[in-house]
Short mmCIF file of C-alpha atoms and ligand atoms in Angstrom, two decimals:
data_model
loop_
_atom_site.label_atom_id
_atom_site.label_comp_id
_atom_site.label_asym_id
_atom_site.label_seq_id
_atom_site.Cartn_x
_atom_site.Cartn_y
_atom_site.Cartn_z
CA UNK S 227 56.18 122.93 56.69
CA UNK S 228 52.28 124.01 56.76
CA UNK S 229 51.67 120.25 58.52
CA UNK S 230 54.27 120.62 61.03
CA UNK S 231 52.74 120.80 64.90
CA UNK S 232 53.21 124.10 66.33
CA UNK S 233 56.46 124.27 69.09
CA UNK S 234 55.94 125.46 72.68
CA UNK S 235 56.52 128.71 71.85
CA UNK S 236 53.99 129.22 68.72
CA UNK S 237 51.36 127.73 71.32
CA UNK S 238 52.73 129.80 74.34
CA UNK S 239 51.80 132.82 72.04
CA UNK S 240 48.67 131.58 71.08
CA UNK S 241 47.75 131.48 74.58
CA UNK S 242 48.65 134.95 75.52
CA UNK S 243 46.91 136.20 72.42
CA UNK S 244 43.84 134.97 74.05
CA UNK S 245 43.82 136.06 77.46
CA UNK S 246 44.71 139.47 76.24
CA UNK S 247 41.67 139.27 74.08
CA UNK S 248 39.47 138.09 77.55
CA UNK S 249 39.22 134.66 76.48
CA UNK S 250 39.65 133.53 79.87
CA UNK S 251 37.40 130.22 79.75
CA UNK S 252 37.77 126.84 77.81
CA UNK S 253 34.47 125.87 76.58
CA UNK S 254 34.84 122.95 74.38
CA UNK S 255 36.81 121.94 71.33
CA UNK S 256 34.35 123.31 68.54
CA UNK S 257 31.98 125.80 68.72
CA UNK S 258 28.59 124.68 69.32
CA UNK S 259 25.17 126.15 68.14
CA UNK S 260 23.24 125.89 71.63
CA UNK S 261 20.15 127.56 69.44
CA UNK S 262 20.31 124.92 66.48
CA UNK S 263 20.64 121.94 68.79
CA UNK S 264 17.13 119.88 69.93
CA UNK S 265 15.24 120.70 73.19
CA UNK S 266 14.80 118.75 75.36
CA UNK S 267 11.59 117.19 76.08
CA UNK S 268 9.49 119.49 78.45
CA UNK S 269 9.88 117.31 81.56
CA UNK S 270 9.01 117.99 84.95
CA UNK S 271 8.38 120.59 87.59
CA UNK S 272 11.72 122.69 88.86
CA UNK S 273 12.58 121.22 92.10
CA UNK S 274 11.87 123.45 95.05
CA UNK S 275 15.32 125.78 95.93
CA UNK S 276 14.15 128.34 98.73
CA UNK S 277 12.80 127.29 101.64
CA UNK S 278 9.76 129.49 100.89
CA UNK S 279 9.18 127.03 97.96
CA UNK S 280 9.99 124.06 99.65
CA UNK S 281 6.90 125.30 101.98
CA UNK S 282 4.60 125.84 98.65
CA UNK S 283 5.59 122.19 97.55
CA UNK S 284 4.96 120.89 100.73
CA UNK S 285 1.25 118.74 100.88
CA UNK S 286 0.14 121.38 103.54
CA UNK S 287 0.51 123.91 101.22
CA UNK S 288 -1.83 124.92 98.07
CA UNK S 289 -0.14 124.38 95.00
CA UNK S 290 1.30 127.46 94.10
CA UNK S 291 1.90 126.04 90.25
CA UNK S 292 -0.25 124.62 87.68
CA UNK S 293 0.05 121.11 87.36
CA UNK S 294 1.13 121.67 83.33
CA UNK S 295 5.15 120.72 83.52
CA UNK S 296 7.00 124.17 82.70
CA UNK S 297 9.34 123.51 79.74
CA UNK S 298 12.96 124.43 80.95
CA UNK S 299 14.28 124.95 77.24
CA UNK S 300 13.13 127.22 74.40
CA UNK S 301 12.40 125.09 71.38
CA UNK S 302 15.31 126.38 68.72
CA UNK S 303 15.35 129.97 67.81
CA UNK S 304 15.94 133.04 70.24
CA UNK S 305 12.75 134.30 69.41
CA UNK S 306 11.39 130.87 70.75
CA UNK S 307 13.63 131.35 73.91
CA UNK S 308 12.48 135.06 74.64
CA UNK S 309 8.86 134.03 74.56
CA UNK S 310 9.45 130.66 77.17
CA UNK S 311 11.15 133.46 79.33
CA UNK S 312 8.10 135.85 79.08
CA UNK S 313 5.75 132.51 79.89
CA UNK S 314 7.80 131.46 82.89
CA UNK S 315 8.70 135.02 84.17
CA UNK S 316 4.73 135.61 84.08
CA UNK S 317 4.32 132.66 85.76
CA UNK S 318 6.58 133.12 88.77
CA UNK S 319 4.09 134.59 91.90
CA UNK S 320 7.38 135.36 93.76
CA UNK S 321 10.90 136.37 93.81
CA UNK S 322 11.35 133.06 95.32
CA UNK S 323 9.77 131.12 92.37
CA UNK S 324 10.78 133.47 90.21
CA UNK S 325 14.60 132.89 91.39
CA UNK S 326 14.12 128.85 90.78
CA UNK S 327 12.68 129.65 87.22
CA UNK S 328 15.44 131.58 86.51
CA UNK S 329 17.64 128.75 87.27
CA UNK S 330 16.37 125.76 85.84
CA UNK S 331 15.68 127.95 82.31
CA UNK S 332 17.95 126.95 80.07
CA UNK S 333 17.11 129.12 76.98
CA UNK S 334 19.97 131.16 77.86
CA UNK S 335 23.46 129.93 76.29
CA UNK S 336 24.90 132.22 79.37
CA UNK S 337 23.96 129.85 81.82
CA UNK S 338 26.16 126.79 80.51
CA UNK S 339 29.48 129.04 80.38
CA UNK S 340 28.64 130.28 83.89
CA UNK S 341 29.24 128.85 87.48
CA UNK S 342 26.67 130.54 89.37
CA UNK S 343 23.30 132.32 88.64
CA UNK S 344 23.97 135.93 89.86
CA UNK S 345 19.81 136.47 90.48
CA UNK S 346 20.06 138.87 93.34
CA UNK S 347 21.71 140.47 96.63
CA UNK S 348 20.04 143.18 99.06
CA UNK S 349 16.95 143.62 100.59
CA UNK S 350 13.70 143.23 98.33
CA UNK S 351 11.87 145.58 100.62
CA UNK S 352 13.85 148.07 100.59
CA UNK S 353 12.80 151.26 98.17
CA UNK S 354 15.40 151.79 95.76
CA UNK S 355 16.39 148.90 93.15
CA UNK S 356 19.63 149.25 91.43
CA UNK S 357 20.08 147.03 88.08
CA UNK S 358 23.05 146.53 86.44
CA UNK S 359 25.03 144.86 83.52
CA UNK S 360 26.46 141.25 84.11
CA UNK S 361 27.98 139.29 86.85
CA UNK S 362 31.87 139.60 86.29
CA UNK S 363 34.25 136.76 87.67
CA UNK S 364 33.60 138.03 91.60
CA UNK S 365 29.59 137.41 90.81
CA UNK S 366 29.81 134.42 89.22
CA UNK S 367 31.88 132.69 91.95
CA UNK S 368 29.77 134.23 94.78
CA UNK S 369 26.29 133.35 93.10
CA UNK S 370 25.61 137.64 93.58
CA UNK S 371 25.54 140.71 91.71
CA UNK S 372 28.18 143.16 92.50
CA UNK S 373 30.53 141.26 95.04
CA UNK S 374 33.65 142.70 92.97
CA UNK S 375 35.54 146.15 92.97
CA UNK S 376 32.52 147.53 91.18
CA UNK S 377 30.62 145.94 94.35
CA UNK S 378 32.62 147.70 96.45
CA UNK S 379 32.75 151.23 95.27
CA UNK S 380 28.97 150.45 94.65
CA UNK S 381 28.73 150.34 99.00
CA UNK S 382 30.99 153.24 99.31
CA UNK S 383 28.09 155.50 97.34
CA UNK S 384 25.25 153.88 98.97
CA UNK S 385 27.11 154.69 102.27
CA UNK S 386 27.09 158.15 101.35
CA UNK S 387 23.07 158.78 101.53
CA UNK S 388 22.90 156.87 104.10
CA UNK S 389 21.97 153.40 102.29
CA UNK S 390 23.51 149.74 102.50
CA UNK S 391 22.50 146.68 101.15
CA UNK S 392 19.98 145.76 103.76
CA UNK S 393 17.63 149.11 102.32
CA UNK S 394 18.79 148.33 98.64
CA UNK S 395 17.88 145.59 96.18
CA UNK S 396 20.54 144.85 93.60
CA UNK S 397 20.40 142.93 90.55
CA UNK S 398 21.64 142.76 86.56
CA UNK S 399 19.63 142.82 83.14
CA UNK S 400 21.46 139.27 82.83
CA UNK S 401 22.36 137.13 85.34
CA UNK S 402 24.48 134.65 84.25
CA UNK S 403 28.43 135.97 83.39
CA UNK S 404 29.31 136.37 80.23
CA UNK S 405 32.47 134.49 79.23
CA UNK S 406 36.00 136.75 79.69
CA UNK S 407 33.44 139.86 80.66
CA UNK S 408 32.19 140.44 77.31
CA UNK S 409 28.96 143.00 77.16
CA UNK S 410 26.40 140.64 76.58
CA UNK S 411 25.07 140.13 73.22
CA UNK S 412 21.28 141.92 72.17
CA UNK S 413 20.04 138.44 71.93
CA UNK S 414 21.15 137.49 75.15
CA UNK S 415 19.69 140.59 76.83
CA UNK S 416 16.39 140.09 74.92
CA UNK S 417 15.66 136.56 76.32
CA UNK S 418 16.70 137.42 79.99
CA UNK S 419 14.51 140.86 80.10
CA UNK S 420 11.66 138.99 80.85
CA UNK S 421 12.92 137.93 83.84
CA UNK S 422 14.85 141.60 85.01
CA UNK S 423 11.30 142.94 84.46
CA UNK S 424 9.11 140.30 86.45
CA UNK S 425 11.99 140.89 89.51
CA UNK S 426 11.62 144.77 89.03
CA UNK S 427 7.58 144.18 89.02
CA UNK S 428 7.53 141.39 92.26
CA UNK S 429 10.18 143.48 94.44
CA UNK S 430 8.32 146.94 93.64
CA UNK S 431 10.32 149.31 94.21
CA UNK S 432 9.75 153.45 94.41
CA UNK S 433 12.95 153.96 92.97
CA UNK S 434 14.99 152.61 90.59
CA UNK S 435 18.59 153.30 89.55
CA UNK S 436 20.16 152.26 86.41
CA UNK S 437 23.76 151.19 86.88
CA UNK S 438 25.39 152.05 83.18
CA UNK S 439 24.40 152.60 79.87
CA UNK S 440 23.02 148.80 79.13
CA UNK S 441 20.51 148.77 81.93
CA UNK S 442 19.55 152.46 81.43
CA UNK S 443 18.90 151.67 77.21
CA UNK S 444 17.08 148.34 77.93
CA UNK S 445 15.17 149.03 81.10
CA UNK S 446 14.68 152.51 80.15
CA UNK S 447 13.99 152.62 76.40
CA UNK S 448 16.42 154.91 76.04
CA UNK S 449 18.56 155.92 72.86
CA UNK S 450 21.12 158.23 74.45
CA UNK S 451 24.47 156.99 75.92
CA UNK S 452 24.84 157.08 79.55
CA UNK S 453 27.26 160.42 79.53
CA UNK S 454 23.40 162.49 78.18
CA UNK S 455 21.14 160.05 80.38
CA UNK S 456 22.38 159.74 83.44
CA UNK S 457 20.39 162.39 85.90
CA UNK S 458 17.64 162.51 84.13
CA UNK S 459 14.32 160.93 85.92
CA UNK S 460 12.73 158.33 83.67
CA UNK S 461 9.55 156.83 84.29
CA UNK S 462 9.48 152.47 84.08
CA UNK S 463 6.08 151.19 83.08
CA UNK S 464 6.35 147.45 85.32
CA UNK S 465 4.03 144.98 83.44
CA UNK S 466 1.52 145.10 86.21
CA UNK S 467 0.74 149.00 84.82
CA UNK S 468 2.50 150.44 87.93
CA UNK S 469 5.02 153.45 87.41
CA UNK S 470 8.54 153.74 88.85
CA UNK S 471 10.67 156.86 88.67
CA UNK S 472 14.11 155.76 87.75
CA UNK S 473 17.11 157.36 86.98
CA UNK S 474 20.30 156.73 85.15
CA UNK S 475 23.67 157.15 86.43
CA UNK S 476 27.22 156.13 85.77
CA UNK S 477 28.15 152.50 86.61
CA UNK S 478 30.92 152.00 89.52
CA UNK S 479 33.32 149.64 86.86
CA UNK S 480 33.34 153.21 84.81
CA UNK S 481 33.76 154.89 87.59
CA UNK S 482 36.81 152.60 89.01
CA UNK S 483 37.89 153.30 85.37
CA UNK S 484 37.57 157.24 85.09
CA UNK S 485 37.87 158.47 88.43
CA UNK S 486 37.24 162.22 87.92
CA UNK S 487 33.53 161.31 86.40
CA UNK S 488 32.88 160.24 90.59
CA UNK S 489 31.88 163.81 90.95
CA UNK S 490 28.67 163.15 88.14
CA UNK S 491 27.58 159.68 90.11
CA UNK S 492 28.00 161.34 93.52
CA UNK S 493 25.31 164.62 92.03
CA UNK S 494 23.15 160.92 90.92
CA UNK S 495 23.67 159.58 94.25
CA UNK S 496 22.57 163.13 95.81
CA UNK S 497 19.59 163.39 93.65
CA UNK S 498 18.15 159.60 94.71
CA UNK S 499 18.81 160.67 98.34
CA UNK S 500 16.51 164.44 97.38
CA UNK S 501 13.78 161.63 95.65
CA UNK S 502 13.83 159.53 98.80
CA UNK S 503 12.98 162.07 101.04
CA UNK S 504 10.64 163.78 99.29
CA UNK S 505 12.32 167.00 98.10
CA UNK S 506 13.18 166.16 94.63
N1 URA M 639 28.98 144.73 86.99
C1 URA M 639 27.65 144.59 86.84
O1 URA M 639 27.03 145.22 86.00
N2 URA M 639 27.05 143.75 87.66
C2 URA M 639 27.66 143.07 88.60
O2 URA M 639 27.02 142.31 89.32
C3 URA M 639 29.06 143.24 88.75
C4 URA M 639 29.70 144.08 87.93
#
């Protein structure tokens, strides 16, 4: 009996187990250690995505790299992955090179489960930056953070004090989706922060505003949950030694989630608009 193949409806069941439990994504037969399994030979230059680097790599322009190859994948351990990310996030000179880092790194297991990189949406002059979690299934499709219902409650609040996404600058601690939504791992978080924090330091924002409890305890250094953080100004120390005053508040998939807490994100929202003018 134990040998016979499962019928139909054993399998059917299987199935539905799993996509009740978000597994919403076939990744391969066996699990695979991504960490465990040999780089790949450091190699060559990332090719040029934005047009602003295809104009660096042109022969007009000076070269804005060194001519050492950048190694696209972290030798074995996480550890080893976190520190390529802090040598290639240091590296980056723009949000431009910065972006095409991001995407050829392959330290990241995130990256091979996702279809997109999420790296950014909004205007990176504009003075408030908003961080968030993860892509979701909207982000990853689109290639940008917060396209999604969260997205879209997200532009209802900015509407409110008067913002939209052409004075905001949106991104996510990680930027590759996490298969079936999951919260992404420490590990995960760890290797990508490099990069959250060179994008926080290049765009240079006054203001920052912490969508959630995992941007606010990894951006933030905070301990507290979100519910005893949010309204509270923080100061973020950007590597470059400048200050940012940032400030916690609920994030909009919560919010979609407990509707009656809108009245705490809308004081948040109230607040950044007081900061922004000057009176708070
Ligand atoms: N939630 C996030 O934290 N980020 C997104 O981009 C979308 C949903």
């Amino acid at each position: 009996m134990a040998d016979m193949p499962p019928d139909r409806e054993a399998l059917q069941a299987l199935l539905d187990f799993h996509v009740e439990a978000g597994v919403d994504l076939a990744l391969d037969e066996t699990p695979h250690n991504r960490f465990a399994e040999p780089a790949p030979a450091p190699d060559r230059q990332p090719e040029p995505r934005s047009p602003s680097q295809r104009q660096a790599a042109s022969p007009a322009a000076p070269p804005a790299t060194p001519a050492r190859p950048l190694p696209k994948a972290a030798a074995g351990t996480p550890d080893d992955a976190a520190h390529l990310a802090r040598e290639l996030a240091a590296h980056a000179k723009s949000l431009e090179e910065l972006e095409g880092l991001l995407a050829e790194f392959e330290g990241c297991a995130l990256k091979f489960s996702a279809k997109n990189l999420a790296f950014a949406d909004g205007n990176p002059e504009g003075r408030v930056m908003l961080v968030g979690e993860a892509p979701g299934a909207d982000e990853d499709r689109i290639g940008k953070p917060f396209m999604g219902r969260s997205g879209q409650l997200l532009d209802r609040m900015l509407a409110t004090i008067g913002l939209d996404r052409t004075s905001v600058y949106v991104a996510n601690i990680v930027p590759w989706r996490p298969p079936g939504n999951r919260t992404p791992t420490p590990q995960e978080v760890a290797i990508c922060k490099p990069f959250i924090a060179r994008q926080i330091e290049l765009a240079a924002p006054d203001f920052l505003l912490c969508l959630g409890g995992p941007a606010t305890q990894n951006l933030l250094d905070v301990k507290d949950g979100i519910l005893r953080s949010r309204g509270r100004w923080f100061t973020y120390k950007a590597g470059d030694g400048r200050e940012i005053r940032a400030l916690p508040t609920l994030h909009p998939a919560y919010l979609l989630r407990q509707p009656l807490q809108k009245r705490l994100g809308w004081r948040d929202f109230q607040a950044l608009r007081r900061a922004l003018d000057g009176t708070e």
